[in-house]
N, CA, C and O of each residue as an XYZ file, in Angstrom:
504
protein
N       0.815     -1.206      0.000
C       0.000      0.000      0.000
C       0.853      1.261      0.000
O       0.360      2.334     -0.351
N       2.126      1.155      0.388
C       2.969      2.334      0.414
C       3.819      2.466     -0.854
O       4.676      3.345     -0.945
N       3.580      1.601     -1.812
C       4.356      1.646     -3.049
C       3.441      1.916     -4.233
O       2.271      1.536     -4.245
N       4.007      2.576     -5.213
C       3.269      2.807     -6.458
C       3.913      1.972     -7.540
O       5.134      1.821     -7.589
N       3.077      1.434     -8.402
C       3.561      0.615     -9.496
C       3.081      1.234    -10.800
O       1.912      1.595    -10.937
N       3.980      1.349    -11.737
C       3.609      1.859    -13.051
C       3.322      0.661    -13.946
O       4.165     -0.217    -14.128
N       2.114      0.647    -14.500
C       1.686     -0.471    -15.335
C       1.368      0.053    -16.724
O       0.589      0.994    -16.879
N       1.969     -0.556    -17.723
C       1.629     -0.196    -19.097
C       0.473     -1.070    -19.546
O       0.418     -2.260    -19.235
N      -0.449     -0.465    -20.280
C      -1.591     -1.217    -20.782
C      -1.938     -0.699    -22.172
O      -1.581      0.417    -22.548
N      -2.624     -1.515    -22.902
C      -3.064     -1.123    -24.219
C      -4.272     -0.212    -24.073
O      -5.250     -0.582    -23.422
N      -4.221      0.951    -24.658
C      -5.308      1.918    -24.523
C      -6.520      1.501    -25.350
O      -7.649      1.562    -24.863
N      -6.304      1.087    -26.572
C      -7.385      0.644    -27.444
C      -7.011     -0.771    -27.913
O      -6.268     -0.924    -28.882
N      -7.525     -1.803    -27.227
C      -7.126     -3.175    -27.546
C      -7.430     -3.561    -28.997
O      -8.411     -3.116    -29.591
N      -6.573     -4.383    -29.528
C      -6.729     -4.971    -30.861
C      -6.689     -3.935    -31.988
O      -7.216     -4.183    -33.072
N      -6.071     -2.783    -31.742
C      -6.038     -1.765    -32.779
C      -4.674     -1.083    -32.805
O      -4.109     -0.744    -31.764
N      -4.164     -0.893    -34.004
C      -2.973     -0.082    -34.191
C      -3.302      0.975    -35.229
O      -4.176      0.781    -36.074
N      -2.607      2.077    -35.160
C      -2.796      3.153    -36.118
C      -1.576      3.192    -37.020
O      -0.442      3.068    -36.558
N      -1.820      3.364    -38.303
C      -0.726      3.443    -39.261
C      -0.909      4.671    -40.128
O      -2.024      5.152    -40.330
N       0.209      5.168    -40.639
C       0.183      6.300    -41.555
C       0.812      5.820    -42.855
O       2.034      5.743    -42.977
N      -0.046      5.494    -43.834
C       0.429      4.982    -45.119
C      -0.359      5.619    -46.249
O      -1.456      6.140    -46.049
N       0.220      5.567    -47.435
C      -0.537      6.022    -48.600
C      -1.317      4.834    -49.164
O      -1.190      3.715    -48.665
N      -2.111      5.069    -50.185
C      -2.977      4.010    -50.734
C      -2.188      2.813    -51.243
O      -2.640      1.676    -51.117
N      -1.022      3.054    -51.811
C      -0.225      1.955    -52.344
C       0.346      1.085    -51.222
O       0.497     -0.124    -51.397
N       0.664      1.689    -50.068
C       1.220      0.928    -48.953
C       0.149      0.148    -48.186
O       0.480     -0.772    -47.439
N      -1.122      0.500    -48.357
C      -2.194     -0.194    -47.652
C      -2.190     -1.689    -47.944
O      -2.406     -2.496    -47.039
N      -1.952     -2.059    -49.163
C      -1.935     -3.470    -49.544
C      -0.802     -4.215    -48.847
O      -0.981     -5.353    -48.412
N       0.360     -3.581    -48.740
C       1.499     -4.203    -48.064
C       1.167     -4.481    -46.597
O       1.503     -5.543    -46.073
N       0.513     -3.532    -45.941
C       0.186     -3.682    -44.518
C      -0.809     -4.816    -44.308
O      -0.615     -5.640    -43.415
N      -1.860     -4.877    -45.102
C      -2.907     -5.885    -44.906
C      -2.394     -7.297    -45.182
O      -3.004     -8.270    -44.739
N      -1.300     -7.421    -45.896
C      -0.729     -8.739    -46.187
C       0.118     -9.281    -45.041
O       0.547    -10.434    -45.094
N       0.368     -8.487    -44.014
C       1.140     -8.944    -42.863
C       0.320     -9.983    -42.088
O      -0.887     -9.809    -41.924
N       0.949    -11.045    -41.616
C       0.197    -12.115    -40.938
C      -0.500    -11.664    -39.651
O      -1.495    -12.271    -39.253
N      -0.005    -10.624    -38.999
C      -0.612    -10.176    -37.738
C      -1.748     -9.175    -37.948
O      -2.401     -8.779    -36.982
N      -1.992     -8.761    -39.187
C      -3.052     -7.791    -39.486
C      -4.254     -8.546    -40.041
O      -4.153     -9.247    -41.047
N      -5.400     -8.390    -39.363
C      -6.608     -9.079    -39.812
C      -7.386     -8.275    -40.839
O      -7.792     -8.792    -41.879
N      -7.589     -6.980    -40.525
C      -8.366     -6.139    -41.437
C      -8.203     -4.690    -41.038
O      -7.707     -4.377    -39.957
N      -8.626     -3.820    -41.920
C      -8.695     -2.393    -41.631
C     -10.060     -2.095    -41.019
O     -11.029     -2.817    -41.255
N     -10.122     -1.032    -40.235
C     -11.397     -0.559    -39.719
C     -12.129      0.131    -40.861
O     -11.617      1.082    -41.452
N     -13.329     -0.353    -41.169
C     -14.156      0.214    -42.223
C     -15.506      0.563    -41.615
O     -16.148     -0.282    -40.992
N     -15.928      1.782    -41.792
C     -17.211      2.208    -41.237
C     -18.360      1.627    -42.041
O     -18.230      1.341    -43.231
N     -19.475      1.462    -41.371
C     -20.669      0.904    -42.009
C     -21.028      1.704    -43.262
O     -21.065      2.934    -43.241
N     -21.286      0.992    -44.333
C     -21.687      1.628    -45.588
C     -20.529      2.124    -46.429
O     -20.747      2.686    -47.503
N     -19.301      1.929    -45.967
C     -18.136      2.369    -46.736
C     -17.292      1.163    -47.118
O     -17.397      0.097    -46.511
N     -16.463      1.343    -48.122
C     -15.617      0.234    -48.557
C     -14.130      0.520    -48.345
O     -13.307     -0.391    -48.434
N     -13.789      1.750    -48.072
C     -12.386      2.128    -47.873
C     -12.036      2.131    -46.384
O     -12.909      2.359    -45.546
N     -10.765      1.880    -46.048
C     -10.351      1.957    -44.643
C     -10.633      3.346    -44.067
O     -10.540      4.353    -44.768
N     -10.974      3.380    -42.799
C     -11.270      4.627    -42.115
C     -10.011      5.463    -41.955
O      -8.948      4.952    -41.602
N     -10.144      6.738    -42.216
C      -9.034      7.665    -42.018
C      -9.364      8.565    -40.838
O     -10.430      9.177    -40.793
N      -8.449      8.641    -39.889
C      -8.591      9.544    -38.757
C      -7.950     10.864    -39.177
O      -6.798     10.873    -39.610
N      -8.680     11.987    -39.059
C      -8.090     13.278    -39.441
C      -6.793     13.554    -38.669
O      -6.681     13.245    -37.482
N      -5.836     14.129    -39.358
C      -4.520     14.370    -38.768
C      -4.593     15.228    -37.508
O      -3.851     14.981    -36.557
N      -5.479     16.238    -37.480
C      -5.563     17.105    -36.294
C      -6.054     16.320    -35.076
O      -5.641     16.621    -33.956
N      -6.924     15.320    -35.265
C      -7.393     14.503    -34.152
C      -6.270     13.592    -33.649
O      -6.077     13.453    -32.442
N      -5.535     12.978    -34.567
C      -4.436     12.099    -34.169
C      -3.329     12.896    -33.483
O      -2.720     12.406    -32.532
N      -3.061     14.108    -33.945
C      -2.023     14.938    -33.323
C      -2.377     15.258    -31.879
O      -1.526     15.164    -30.993
N      -3.630     15.635    -31.638
C      -4.068     15.931    -30.269
C      -4.005     14.668    -29.395
O      -3.564     14.725    -28.247
N      -4.442     13.552    -29.938
C      -4.442     12.282    -29.224
C      -3.014     11.884    -28.845
O      -2.763     11.512    -27.699
N      -2.093     11.958    -29.778
C      -0.703     11.581    -29.509
C      -0.064     12.544    -28.507
O       0.714     12.121    -27.652
N      -0.389     13.843    -28.608
C       0.131     14.810    -27.651
C      -0.333     14.452    -26.238
O       0.454     14.483    -25.292
N      -1.614     14.112    -26.106
C      -2.162     13.735    -24.802
C      -1.440     12.497    -24.264
O      -1.041     12.475    -23.100
N      -1.272     11.484    -25.087
C      -0.614     10.249    -24.654
C       0.837     10.480    -24.256
O       1.307      9.918    -23.267
N       1.539     11.293    -25.011
C       2.961     11.500    -24.766
C       3.259     12.424    -23.596
O       4.352     12.360    -23.032
N       2.312     13.288    -23.214
C       2.621     14.321    -22.238
C       1.817     14.289    -20.949
O       2.140     15.036    -20.026
N       0.801     13.472    -20.844
C      -0.058     13.483    -19.672
C       0.624     12.874    -18.450
O       1.244     11.813    -18.529
N       0.495     13.569    -17.315
C       0.983     13.025    -16.050
C      -0.032     12.060    -15.445
O       0.319     11.232    -14.605
N      -1.281     12.166    -15.867
C      -2.379     11.327    -15.384
C      -2.651     10.220    -16.399
O      -2.332     10.372    -17.578
N      -3.239      9.102    -15.951
C      -3.583      8.034    -16.897
C      -4.611      8.524    -17.926
O      -5.576      9.204    -17.578
N      -4.393      8.175    -19.170
C      -5.331      8.486    -20.243
C      -6.230      7.274    -20.416
O      -5.752      6.141    -20.465
N      -7.517      7.511    -20.507
C      -8.479      6.436    -20.731
C      -9.179      6.685    -22.054
O      -9.233      7.813    -22.545
N      -9.708      5.625    -22.616
C     -10.423      5.751    -23.877
C     -11.809      5.179    -23.695
O     -11.982      4.108    -23.112
N     -12.787      5.891    -24.192
C     -14.172      5.458    -24.063
C     -14.849      5.539    -25.417
O     -14.675      6.506    -26.159
N     -15.626      4.508    -25.729
C     -16.386      4.540    -26.979
C     -17.745      5.202    -26.771
O     -18.537      5.316    -27.706
N     -18.015      5.648    -25.514
C     -19.257      6.385    -25.263
C     -19.228      7.683    -26.056
O     -18.168      8.265    -26.285
N     -20.385      8.117    -26.463
C     -20.459      9.386    -27.179
C     -20.853     10.456    -26.186
O     -22.036     10.655    -25.911
N     -19.853     11.153    -25.642
C     -20.089     12.212    -24.688
C     -20.765     13.381    -25.371
O     -20.504     13.673    -26.538
N     -21.632     14.045    -24.634
C     -22.221     15.269    -25.159
C     -21.114     16.298    -25.305
O     -20.218     16.374    -24.464
N     -21.169     17.085    -26.359
C     -20.126     18.102    -26.539
C     -20.072     19.029    -25.335
O     -21.106     19.470    -24.833
N     -18.872     19.320    -24.880
C     -18.670     20.233    -23.764
C     -18.082     21.537    -24.242
O     -17.964     21.785    -25.442
N     -17.713     22.367    -23.286
C     -17.089     23.642    -23.626
C     -15.728     23.385    -24.259
O     -14.994     22.491    -23.836
N     -15.403     24.164    -25.259
C     -14.080     24.075    -25.864
C     -13.101     24.769    -24.928
O     -13.310     25.915    -24.528
N     -12.017     24.054    -24.579
C     -11.032     24.589    -23.649
C      -9.613     24.345    -24.166
O      -9.373     23.495    -25.024
N      -8.689     25.124    -23.610
C      -7.262     24.960    -23.890
C      -6.564     24.795    -22.541
O      -6.837     25.545    -21.604
N      -5.672     23.821    -22.442
C      -4.898     23.628    -21.224
C      -3.805     24.694    -21.202
O      -3.064     24.852    -22.172
N      -3.709     25.431    -20.077
C      -2.739     26.523    -19.970
C      -1.653     26.250    -18.930
O      -0.691     27.012    -18.835
N      -1.790     25.175    -18.148
C      -0.795     24.835    -17.125
C      -0.519     23.342    -17.177
O      -1.389     22.542    -17.521
N       0.697     22.989    -16.831
C       1.038     21.580    -16.702
C       1.585     20.960    -17.972
O       1.868     21.646    -18.955
N       1.724     19.662    -17.926
C       2.372     18.930    -19.018
C       1.552     18.914    -20.300
O       2.105     18.673    -21.373
N       0.242     19.165    -20.219
C      -0.602     19.180    -21.418
C      -0.854     20.592    -21.926
O      -1.761     20.806    -22.730
N      -0.077     21.539    -21.477
C      -0.251     22.935    -21.874
C      -0.288     23.069    -23.398
O       0.579     22.557    -24.106
N      -1.314     23.771    -23.881
C      -1.493     23.964    -25.317
C      -2.508     23.025    -25.936
O      -3.005     23.294    -27.030
N      -2.827     21.933    -25.266
C      -3.791     20.967    -25.798
C      -5.188     21.575    -25.809
O      -5.620     22.152    -24.811
N      -5.885     21.451    -26.912
C      -7.258     21.921    -27.022
C      -8.189     20.734    -27.121
O      -7.904     19.763    -27.822
N      -9.310     20.815    -26.414
C     -10.285     19.733    -26.426
C     -11.591     20.208    -25.833
O     -11.896     21.401    -25.850
N     -12.361     19.274    -25.309
C     -13.653     19.587    -24.714
C     -13.607     19.254    -23.234
O     -13.041     18.237    -22.833
N     -14.206     20.115    -22.427
C     -14.307     19.871    -21.001
C     -15.535     19.008    -20.750
O     -16.647     19.367    -21.138
N     -15.327     17.866    -20.099
C     -16.437     16.982    -19.759
C     -16.363     16.659    -18.275
O     -15.294     16.740    -17.669
N     -17.485     16.296    -17.698
C     -17.548     15.931    -16.292
C     -17.970     14.472    -16.206
O     -19.083     14.121    -16.600
N     -17.092     13.625    -15.695
C     -17.364     12.197    -15.556
C     -17.191     11.805    -14.105
O     -16.136     12.037    -13.514
N     -18.212     11.217    -13.534
C     -18.167     10.765    -12.146
C     -17.724     11.870    -11.197
O     -17.013     11.615    -10.226
N     -18.146     13.098    -11.480
C     -17.820     14.228    -10.622
C     -16.423     14.782    -10.818
O     -16.017     15.683    -10.084
N     -15.679     14.274    -11.781
C     -14.325     14.753    -12.049
C     -14.279     15.469    -13.385
O     -14.901     15.031    -14.353
N     -13.541     16.573    -13.439
C     -13.373     17.301    -14.691
C     -12.290     16.630    -15.511
O     -11.219     16.292    -15.007
N     -12.590     16.447    -16.783
C     -11.634     15.804    -17.683
C     -11.634     16.554    -19.000
O     -12.614     17.203    -19.365
N     -10.523     16.457    -19.705
C     -10.473     16.996    -21.059
C     -10.602     15.808    -21.999
O      -9.948     14.780    -21.824
N     -11.457     15.971    -22.998
C     -11.725     14.893    -23.946
C     -11.217     15.294    -25.325
O     -11.416     16.424    -25.772
N     -10.578     14.374    -25.972
C     -10.145     14.537    -27.359
C     -10.946     13.537    -28.167
O     -10.830     12.328    -27.969
N     -11.760     14.046    -29.079
C     -12.608     13.167    -29.885
C     -11.855     12.596    -31.084
O     -11.167     13.301    -31.821
N     -12.020     11.297    -31.238
C     -11.638     10.634    -32.479
C     -12.968     10.132    -32.999
O     -13.462      9.084    -32.581
N     -13.533     10.883    -33.903
C     -14.942     10.731    -34.260
C     -15.352      9.315    -34.623
O     -16.471      8.905    -34.317
N     -14.481      8.564    -35.265
C     -14.844      7.220    -35.673
C     -14.771      6.216    -34.523
O     -15.340      5.129    -34.626
N     -14.080      6.556    -33.423
C     -13.834      5.590    -32.361
C     -14.405      5.971    -31.007
O     -14.867      5.094    -30.278
N     -14.392      7.230    -30.650
C     -14.840      7.669    -29.326
C     -14.010      8.820    -28.828
O     -13.651      9.712    -29.596
N     -13.695      8.811    -27.516
C     -12.962      9.911    -26.900
C     -11.839      9.392    -26.020
O     -11.994      8.400    -25.307
N     -10.699     10.082    -26.082
C      -9.630      9.875    -25.115
C      -9.839     10.924    -24.039
O     -10.040     12.097    -24.354
N      -9.795     10.526    -22.776
C     -10.041     11.466    -21.683
C      -8.952     11.345    -20.630
O      -8.418     10.265    -20.378
N      -8.635     12.491    -20.017
C      -7.674     12.521    -18.924
C      -8.154     13.544    -17.906
O      -8.658     14.608    -18.268
N      -7.993     13.210    -16.624
C      -8.432     14.095    -15.553
C      -7.494     15.294    -15.451
O      -6.289     15.174    -15.673
N      -8.062     16.453    -15.111
C      -7.254     17.643    -14.936
C      -7.932     18.587    -13.959
O      -9.118     18.453    -13.659
N      -7.167     19.529    -13.476
C      -7.667     20.530    -12.556
C      -8.262     21.670    -13.372
O      -7.671     22.101    -14.362
N      -9.419     22.154    -12.965
C     -10.087     23.234    -13.710
C      -9.233     24.495    -13.788
O      -9.373     25.276    -14.729
N      -8.359     24.705    -12.823
C      -7.503     25.898    -12.864
C      -6.463     25.810    -13.962
O      -5.780     26.795    -14.247
N      -6.330     24.650    -14.581
C      -5.335     24.462    -15.635
C      -5.883     24.725    -17.028
O      -5.150     24.591    -18.008
N      -7.181     25.103    -17.143
C      -7.759     25.307    -18.472
C      -8.375     26.690    -18.583
O      -8.696     27.340    -17.588
N      -8.529     27.119    -19.837
C      -9.251     28.352    -20.141
C     -10.192     28.082    -21.294
O      -9.924     27.222    -22.133
N     -11.315     28.827    -21.341
C     -12.249     28.691    -22.446
C     -11.627     29.247    -23.718
O     -10.818     30.174    -23.689
N     -12.034     28.649    -24.840
C     -11.596     29.211    -26.132
C     -12.817     29.423    -27.007
O     -12.690     29.887    -28.141
């Protein structure tokens, strides 16, 4: 109880993100460990995550002092905020309240939201 343990875990199980052009897509899908691309209902092409969403998501993962969680729930849009203090300074997202805690959410529209807890004094409205 007096020790802390750092545990690495997969944030989004069974999924990896790749940055390839159309010609490289075929090479990736031929790898034995790749089953399929994520394709949205009614579409035939692999899903593309907008670069601005992936940039915010990667910034959150690389710089957060708090654990980042991912939820496929569709949170109601919150106030647009910018983090002005701490390791996530500069990150823009939505302020959401989950279980009485304030969190900043970064939407990846095709998948859900990445959320991390933060102090309200660390954000400003935009």
